[in-house]
Coordinates of C-alpha atoms in Angstrom, one line a residue:
X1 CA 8.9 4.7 28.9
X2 CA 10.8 7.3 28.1
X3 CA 14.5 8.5 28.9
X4 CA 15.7 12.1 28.1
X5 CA 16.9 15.4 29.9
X6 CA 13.6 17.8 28.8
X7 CA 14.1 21.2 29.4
X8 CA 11.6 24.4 29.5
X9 CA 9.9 26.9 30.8
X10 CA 6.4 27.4 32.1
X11 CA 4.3 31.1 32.3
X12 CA 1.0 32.2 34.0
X13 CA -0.6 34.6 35.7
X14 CA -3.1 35.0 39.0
X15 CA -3.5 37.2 42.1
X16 CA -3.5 33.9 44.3
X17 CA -2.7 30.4 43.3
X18 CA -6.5 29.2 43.3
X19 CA -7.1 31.6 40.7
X20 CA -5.3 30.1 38.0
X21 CA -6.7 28.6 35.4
X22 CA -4.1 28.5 32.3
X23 CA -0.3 27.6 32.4
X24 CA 1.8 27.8 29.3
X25 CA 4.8 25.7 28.5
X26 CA 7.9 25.6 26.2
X27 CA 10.1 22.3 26.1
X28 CA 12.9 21.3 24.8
X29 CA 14.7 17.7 24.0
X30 CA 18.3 17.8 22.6
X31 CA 18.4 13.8 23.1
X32 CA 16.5 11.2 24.4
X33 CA 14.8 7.5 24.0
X34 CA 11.1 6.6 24.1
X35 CA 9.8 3.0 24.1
X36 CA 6.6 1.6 24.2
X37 CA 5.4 -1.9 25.6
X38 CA 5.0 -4.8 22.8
X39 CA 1.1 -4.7 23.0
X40 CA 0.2 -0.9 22.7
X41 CA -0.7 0.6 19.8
X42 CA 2.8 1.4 18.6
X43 CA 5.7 -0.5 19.3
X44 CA 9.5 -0.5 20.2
X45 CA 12.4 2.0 20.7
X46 CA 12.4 5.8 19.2
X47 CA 16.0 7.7 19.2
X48 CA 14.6 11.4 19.4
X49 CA 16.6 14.8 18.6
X50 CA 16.0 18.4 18.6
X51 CA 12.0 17.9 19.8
X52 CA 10.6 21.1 20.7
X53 CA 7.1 21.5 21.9
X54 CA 4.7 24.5 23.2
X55 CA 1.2 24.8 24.7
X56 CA -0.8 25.2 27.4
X57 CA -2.9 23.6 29.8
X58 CA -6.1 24.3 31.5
X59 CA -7.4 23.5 35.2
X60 CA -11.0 23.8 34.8
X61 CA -12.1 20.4 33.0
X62 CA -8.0 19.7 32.6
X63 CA -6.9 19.3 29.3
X64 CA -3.4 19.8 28.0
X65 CA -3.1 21.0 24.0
X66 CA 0.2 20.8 22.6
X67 CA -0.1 23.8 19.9
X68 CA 3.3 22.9 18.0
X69 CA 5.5 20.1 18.2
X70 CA 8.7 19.3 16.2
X71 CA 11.4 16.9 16.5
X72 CA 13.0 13.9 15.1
X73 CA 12.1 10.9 15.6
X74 CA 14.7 7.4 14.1
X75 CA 16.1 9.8 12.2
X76 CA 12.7 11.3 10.9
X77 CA 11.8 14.7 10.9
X78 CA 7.6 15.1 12.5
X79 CA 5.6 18.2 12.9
X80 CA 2.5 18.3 14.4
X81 CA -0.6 19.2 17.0
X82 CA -2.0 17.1 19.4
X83 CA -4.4 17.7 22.7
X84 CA -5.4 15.8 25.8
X85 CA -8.6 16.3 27.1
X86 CA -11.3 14.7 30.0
X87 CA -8.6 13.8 32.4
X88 CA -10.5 13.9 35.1
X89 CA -13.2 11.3 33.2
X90 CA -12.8 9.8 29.8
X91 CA -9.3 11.5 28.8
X92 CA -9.3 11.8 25.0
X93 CA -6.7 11.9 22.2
X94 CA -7.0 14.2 19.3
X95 CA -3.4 14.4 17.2
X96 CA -2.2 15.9 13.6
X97 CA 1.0 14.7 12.6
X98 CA 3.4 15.7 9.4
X99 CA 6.3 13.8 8.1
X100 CA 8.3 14.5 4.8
X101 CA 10.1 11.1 4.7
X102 CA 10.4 8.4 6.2
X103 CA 11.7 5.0 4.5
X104 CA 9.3 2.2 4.0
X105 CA 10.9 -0.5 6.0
X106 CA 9.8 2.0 9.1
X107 CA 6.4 1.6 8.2
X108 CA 5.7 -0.8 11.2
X109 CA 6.5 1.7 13.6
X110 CA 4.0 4.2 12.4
X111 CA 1.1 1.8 11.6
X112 CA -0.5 1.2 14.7
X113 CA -1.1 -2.4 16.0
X114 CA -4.3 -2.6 16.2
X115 CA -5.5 -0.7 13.1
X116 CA -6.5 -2.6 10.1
X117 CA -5.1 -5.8 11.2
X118 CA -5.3 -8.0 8.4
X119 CA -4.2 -5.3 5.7
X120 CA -1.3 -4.3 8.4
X121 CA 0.4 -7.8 7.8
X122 CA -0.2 -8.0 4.4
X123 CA 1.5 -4.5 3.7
X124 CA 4.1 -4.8 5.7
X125 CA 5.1 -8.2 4.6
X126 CA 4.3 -7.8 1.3
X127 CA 6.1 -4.5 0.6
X128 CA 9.6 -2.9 0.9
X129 CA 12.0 -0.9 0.0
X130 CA 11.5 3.0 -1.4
X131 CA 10.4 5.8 0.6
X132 CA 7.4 7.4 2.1
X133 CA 7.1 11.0 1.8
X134 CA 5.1 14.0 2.3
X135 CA 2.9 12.4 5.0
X136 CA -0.1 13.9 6.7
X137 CA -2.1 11.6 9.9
X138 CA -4.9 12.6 12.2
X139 CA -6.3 10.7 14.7
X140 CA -9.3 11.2 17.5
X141 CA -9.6 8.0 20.3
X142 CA -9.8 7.6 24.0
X143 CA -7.2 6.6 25.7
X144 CA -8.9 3.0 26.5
X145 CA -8.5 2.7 22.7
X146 CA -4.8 2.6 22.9
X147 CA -4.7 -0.9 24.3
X148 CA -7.9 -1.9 22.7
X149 CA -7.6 -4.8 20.2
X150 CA -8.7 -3.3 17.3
X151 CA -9.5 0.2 16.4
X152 CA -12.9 1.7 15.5
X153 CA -14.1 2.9 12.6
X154 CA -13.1 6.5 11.4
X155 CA -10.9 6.8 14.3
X156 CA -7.4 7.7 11.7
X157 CA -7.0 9.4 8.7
X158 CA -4.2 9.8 6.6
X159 CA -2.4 10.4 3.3
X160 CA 0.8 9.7 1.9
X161 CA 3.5 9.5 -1.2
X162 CA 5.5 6.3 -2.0
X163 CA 8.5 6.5 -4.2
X164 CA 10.7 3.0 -5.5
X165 CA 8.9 0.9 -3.7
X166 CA 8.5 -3.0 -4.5
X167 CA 5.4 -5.6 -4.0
X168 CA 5.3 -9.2 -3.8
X169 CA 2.2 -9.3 -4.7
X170 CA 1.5 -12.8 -5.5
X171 CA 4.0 -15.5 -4.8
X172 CA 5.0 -17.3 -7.7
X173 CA 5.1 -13.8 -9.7
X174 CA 7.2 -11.1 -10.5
X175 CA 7.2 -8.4 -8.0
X176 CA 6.3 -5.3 -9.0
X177 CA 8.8 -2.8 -9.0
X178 CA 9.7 1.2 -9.2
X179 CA 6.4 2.2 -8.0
X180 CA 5.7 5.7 -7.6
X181 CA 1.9 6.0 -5.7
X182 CA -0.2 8.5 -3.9
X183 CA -2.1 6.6 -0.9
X184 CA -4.8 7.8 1.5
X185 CA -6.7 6.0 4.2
X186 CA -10.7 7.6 5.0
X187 CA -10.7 6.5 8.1
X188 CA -12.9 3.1 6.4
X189 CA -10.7 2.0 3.1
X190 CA -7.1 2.1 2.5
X191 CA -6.5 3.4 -1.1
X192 CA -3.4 3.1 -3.8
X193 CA -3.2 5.0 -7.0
X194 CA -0.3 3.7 -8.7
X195 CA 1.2 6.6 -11.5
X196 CA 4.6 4.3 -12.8
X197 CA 5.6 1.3 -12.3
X198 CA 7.3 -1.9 -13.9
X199 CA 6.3 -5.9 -13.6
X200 CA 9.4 -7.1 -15.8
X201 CA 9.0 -4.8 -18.7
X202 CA 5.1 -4.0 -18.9
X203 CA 4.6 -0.6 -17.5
X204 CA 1.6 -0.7 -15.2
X205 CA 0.4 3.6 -14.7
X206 CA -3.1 3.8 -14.1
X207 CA -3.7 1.4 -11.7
X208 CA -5.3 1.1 -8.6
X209 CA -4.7 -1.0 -5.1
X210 CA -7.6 -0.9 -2.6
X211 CA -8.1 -2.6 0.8
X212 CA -11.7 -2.7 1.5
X213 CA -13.9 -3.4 4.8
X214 CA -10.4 -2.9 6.9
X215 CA -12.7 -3.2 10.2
X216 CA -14.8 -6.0 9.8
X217 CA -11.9 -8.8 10.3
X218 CA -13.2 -9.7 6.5
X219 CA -10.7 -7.5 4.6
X220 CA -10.6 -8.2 1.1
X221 CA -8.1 -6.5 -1.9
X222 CA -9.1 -4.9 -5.0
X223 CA -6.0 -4.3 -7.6
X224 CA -7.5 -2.3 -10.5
X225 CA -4.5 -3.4 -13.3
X226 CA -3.3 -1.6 -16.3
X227 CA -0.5 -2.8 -17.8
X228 CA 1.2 -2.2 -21.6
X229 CA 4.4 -4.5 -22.4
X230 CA 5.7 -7.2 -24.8
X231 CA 3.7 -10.0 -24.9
X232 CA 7.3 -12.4 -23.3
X233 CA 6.2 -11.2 -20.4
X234 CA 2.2 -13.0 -20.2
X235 CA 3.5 -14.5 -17.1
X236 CA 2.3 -11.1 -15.2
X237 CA -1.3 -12.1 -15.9
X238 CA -2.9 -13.6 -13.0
X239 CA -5.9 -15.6 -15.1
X240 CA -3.8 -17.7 -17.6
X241 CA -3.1 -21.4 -17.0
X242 CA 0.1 -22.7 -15.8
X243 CA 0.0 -25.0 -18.5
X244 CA -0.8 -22.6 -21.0
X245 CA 2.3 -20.0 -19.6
X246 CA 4.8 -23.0 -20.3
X247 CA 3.7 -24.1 -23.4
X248 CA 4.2 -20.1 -24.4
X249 CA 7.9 -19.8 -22.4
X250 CA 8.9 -23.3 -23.3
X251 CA 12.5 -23.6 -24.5
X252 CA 11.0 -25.1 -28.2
X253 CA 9.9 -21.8 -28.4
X254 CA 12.4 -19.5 -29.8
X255 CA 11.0 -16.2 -30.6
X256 CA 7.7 -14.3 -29.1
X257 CA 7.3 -10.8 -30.4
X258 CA 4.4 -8.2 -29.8
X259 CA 2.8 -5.7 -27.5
X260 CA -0.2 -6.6 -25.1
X261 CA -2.1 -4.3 -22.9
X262 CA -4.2 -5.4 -20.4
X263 CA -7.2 -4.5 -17.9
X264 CA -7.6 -6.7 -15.3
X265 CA -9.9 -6.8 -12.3
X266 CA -8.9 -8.9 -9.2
X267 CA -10.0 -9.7 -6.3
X268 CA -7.7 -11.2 -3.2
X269 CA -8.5 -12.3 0.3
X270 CA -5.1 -10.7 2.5
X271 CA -3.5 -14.2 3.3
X272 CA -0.1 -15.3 3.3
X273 CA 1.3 -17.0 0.5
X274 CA -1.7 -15.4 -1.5
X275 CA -1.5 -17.7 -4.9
X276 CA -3.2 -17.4 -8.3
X277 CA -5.7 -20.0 -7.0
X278 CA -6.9 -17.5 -4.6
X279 CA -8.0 -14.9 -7.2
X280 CA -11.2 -14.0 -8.7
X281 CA -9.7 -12.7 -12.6
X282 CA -11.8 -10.4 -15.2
X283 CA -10.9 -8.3 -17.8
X284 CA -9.1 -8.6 -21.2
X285 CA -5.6 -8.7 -22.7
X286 CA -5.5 -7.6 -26.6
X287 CA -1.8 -7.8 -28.2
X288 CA -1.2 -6.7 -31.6
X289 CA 2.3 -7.3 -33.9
X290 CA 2.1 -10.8 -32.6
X291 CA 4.9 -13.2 -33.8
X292 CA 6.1 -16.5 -32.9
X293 CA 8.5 -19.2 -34.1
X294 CA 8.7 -22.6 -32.1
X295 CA 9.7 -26.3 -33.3
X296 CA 6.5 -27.7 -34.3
X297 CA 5.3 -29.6 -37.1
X298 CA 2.3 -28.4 -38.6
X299 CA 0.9 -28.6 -42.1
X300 CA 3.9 -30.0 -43.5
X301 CA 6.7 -27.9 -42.4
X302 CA 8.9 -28.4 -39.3
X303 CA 8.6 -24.8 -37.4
X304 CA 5.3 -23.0 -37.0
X305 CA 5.5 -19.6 -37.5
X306 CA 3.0 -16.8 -36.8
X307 CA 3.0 -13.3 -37.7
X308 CA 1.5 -10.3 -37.7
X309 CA -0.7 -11.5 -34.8
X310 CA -3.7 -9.2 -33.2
X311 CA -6.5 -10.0 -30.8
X312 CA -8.3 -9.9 -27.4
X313 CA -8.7 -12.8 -24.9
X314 CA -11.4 -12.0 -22.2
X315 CA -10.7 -13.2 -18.6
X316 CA -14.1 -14.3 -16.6
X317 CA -13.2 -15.7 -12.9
X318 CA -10.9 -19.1 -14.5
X319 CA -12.8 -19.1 -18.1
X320 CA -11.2 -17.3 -21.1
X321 CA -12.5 -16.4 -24.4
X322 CA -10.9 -15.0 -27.2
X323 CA -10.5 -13.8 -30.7
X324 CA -7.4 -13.7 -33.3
X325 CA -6.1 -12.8 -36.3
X326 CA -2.7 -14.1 -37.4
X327 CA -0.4 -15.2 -40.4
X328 CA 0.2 -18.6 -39.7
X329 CA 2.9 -20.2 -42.0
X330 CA 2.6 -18.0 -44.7
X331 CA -1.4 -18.6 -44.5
X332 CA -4.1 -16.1 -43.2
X333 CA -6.2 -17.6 -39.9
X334 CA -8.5 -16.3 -37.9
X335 CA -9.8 -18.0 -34.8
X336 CA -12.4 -17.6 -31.7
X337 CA -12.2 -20.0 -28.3
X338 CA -13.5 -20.2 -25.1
X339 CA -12.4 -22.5 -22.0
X340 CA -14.3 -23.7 -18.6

C-alpha cells in the first residue's frame, strides 16, 4: 500500500501509437508512506523522503527497469537498481540495493520474512544496539516468491559493516559487547568476521560467527572464538563446569591474577534460551602469570596460595584435560588431569 503525491514525467517517440515500443520515465517523491501486509516478505510502515527514480519500460515482452533509484526510507538513505520482467507470464524481480547506515534495531525491516528463518529469529533477538553501515544487497525471485514461505537457495546476496553492536549470545553469560564486524551472506551461509570486541575484559579480535545450512530448516551456528583477558573473567568460557566456575569466583577467594587466551570451537543449534548445555565445546585455554590466594587449609597453613601459574587445559565436547605448572605455598608443582 502506499500513500504519496509522485510526480514526473514520461518521454517517447513513434509515428503512430502502435509503433511504440520504449517509454522513459522520471519520478519524483517529496513525501509519502508505504506499507506492506504482515505476511509478505517485508513487513510494516516506511516514512519515505526525497525518492527519485528513472527508467524505462518496454512493450514487446513488457518489462519495466528502474535504472536509478534514490530516496529515504525511516530515515535511511538507499540507492539502487531494480527491473521487472515477464509480466505478461512469470513476472520476475531482479534488485541491487545500497545503504550507508542504518541502525541495527531496523534490521527486521530489511531482513525478509521468509529468508533464513531460523537464523532471522536468532539474530534479531539475540542482537542489538550499534549500527549497520556500508550495505550492499542483490536479489533475483519471481514474484510468487514474495509470499512464498521460505526462500530458495541463492535467491539474495549481501554484505555489510556492523559497528557497537552487542550479543546475547548465550543466556547465563556475558554479552559480548563493542563489536566491530564485516558480514556477508552467499546466497547459502551467513558469515561474521569479528575485528574488536570485549566479553567483560577479554578482547575477542579474530573471531568468526557462521550460520550454516540457512535453507534446510536444520540451521546450525559455528562461533570460531579468540579471546585474550585476565583469567577473573573464566566465566566467558562456554566448556567449564558450573561447579568448577564457583569454586574459582567464590567469595573465599580473594585474589585471581593472570592472563588466559583461548581458542574455542562451538557449535549451537539457533534456539531460544540457547544454554551451555546445548553446546558442543573444543579447543584450549593456556593462562600464564597465574596467581591465587583463597582461605584454604592446606599443608599446614591456613590460605593456599599459588603463583607464578602457567598451562593449557584442552576442551573436548564436556571432557577437559590439562597441564600446569605453579608455585603452590612457597613449593614447586606441577600437575596433569583429565575429566569425563
Amino acid at each position: 500500500d502506499l500513500k504519496a503525491n509522485i510526480s514526473g514525467n514520461f518521454a517517447t517517440s513513434f509515428e503512430t501509437i502502435s509503433d511504440v515500443k520504449k517509454v522513459e520515465f522520471e519520478l519524483f517523491c517529496l513525501e509519502g508512506q508505504a506499507s506492506f501486509p504482515e505476511k509478505s516478505m517485508f513487513f510494516g510502515g516506511y516514512q519515505i523522503k526525497d525518492m527519485r527514480m528513472n527508467g524505462h519500460f518496454t512493450t514487446q515482452n513488457p518489462s519495466i527497469f528502474l535504472e536509478n533509484f534514490e530516496g529515504i526510507f525511516n530515515g535511511s538513505e538507499v540507492y539502487g537498481s531494480a527491473s521487472l520482467t515477464n509480466l505478461n507470464t512469470t513476472p520476475h524481480i531482479n534488485a541491487a540495493f545500497d545503504a550507508h547506515q542504518i541502525p541495527v534495531d531496523q534490521l527486521s525491516r530489511i531482513w525478509p520474512q521468509n529468508l533464513a528463518t531460523s537464523t532471522r529469529n536468532w539474530v534479531l533477538k539475540n542482537i542489538s544496539g550499534g549500527t549497520l553501515k556500508d550495505i550492499t544487497a542483490y536479489m533475483d525471485f519471481s514474484v510468487d516468491d514474495l509470499g512464498a514461505e521460505t526462500l530458495k537457495r541463492n535467491q539474495i546476496f549481501g554484505e555489510f559493516r556492523v559497528e557497537d553492536t552487542e550479543v546475547e549470545y548465550i543466556d547465563g553469560l556475558p554479552p559480548a559487547e563493542n563489536l566491530f564486524a564485516d558480514g556477508w551472506f552467499d546466497g547459502v551461509d551467513l558469515h561474521i568476521d569479528i575485528e574488536t570486541g570485549k566479553i567483560l575484559d577479554h578482547g575477542i579480535g579474530g573471531t568468526t560467527l557462521e550460520f550454516l545450512d540457512v535453507y534446510t530448516g536444520k540451521e546450525i551456528g559455528l562461533l570460531d572464538l579468540r579471546s585474550t583477558g585476565p583469567l577473573s573473567d573464566l566465566a566467558i568460557f562456554p566448556g567449564f563446569s558450573a561447579k568448577f566456575i564457583s569454586w574459582f569466583e567464590s567469595k573465599k577467594t580473594q585474589k585471581i591474577e593472570g592472563m588466559g587466551t583461548a581458542t574455542l570451537h562451538i557449535h549451537f543449534p539457533l534456539i531460544s534460551g540457547l544454554s551451555v548445555q546445548d553446546l558442543t565445546t573444543k579447543g584450549e585455554v593456556t593462562f600464564q602469570q597465574f596467581s591465587l590466594q583463597r582461605n584454604l587449609r592446606l599443608l599446614g597453613q591456613s590460605q593456599l596460595n599459588i603463583s607464578d601459574g602457567a598451562g593449557r587445559i584442552v576442551l573436548e565436547d564436556h571432557s577437559l584435560t590439562g597441564h600446569a605448572k605453579a608455585t603452590i605455598n612457597q613449593m614447586p608443582f606441577e600437575i596433569e588431569w583429565s575429566t569425563l
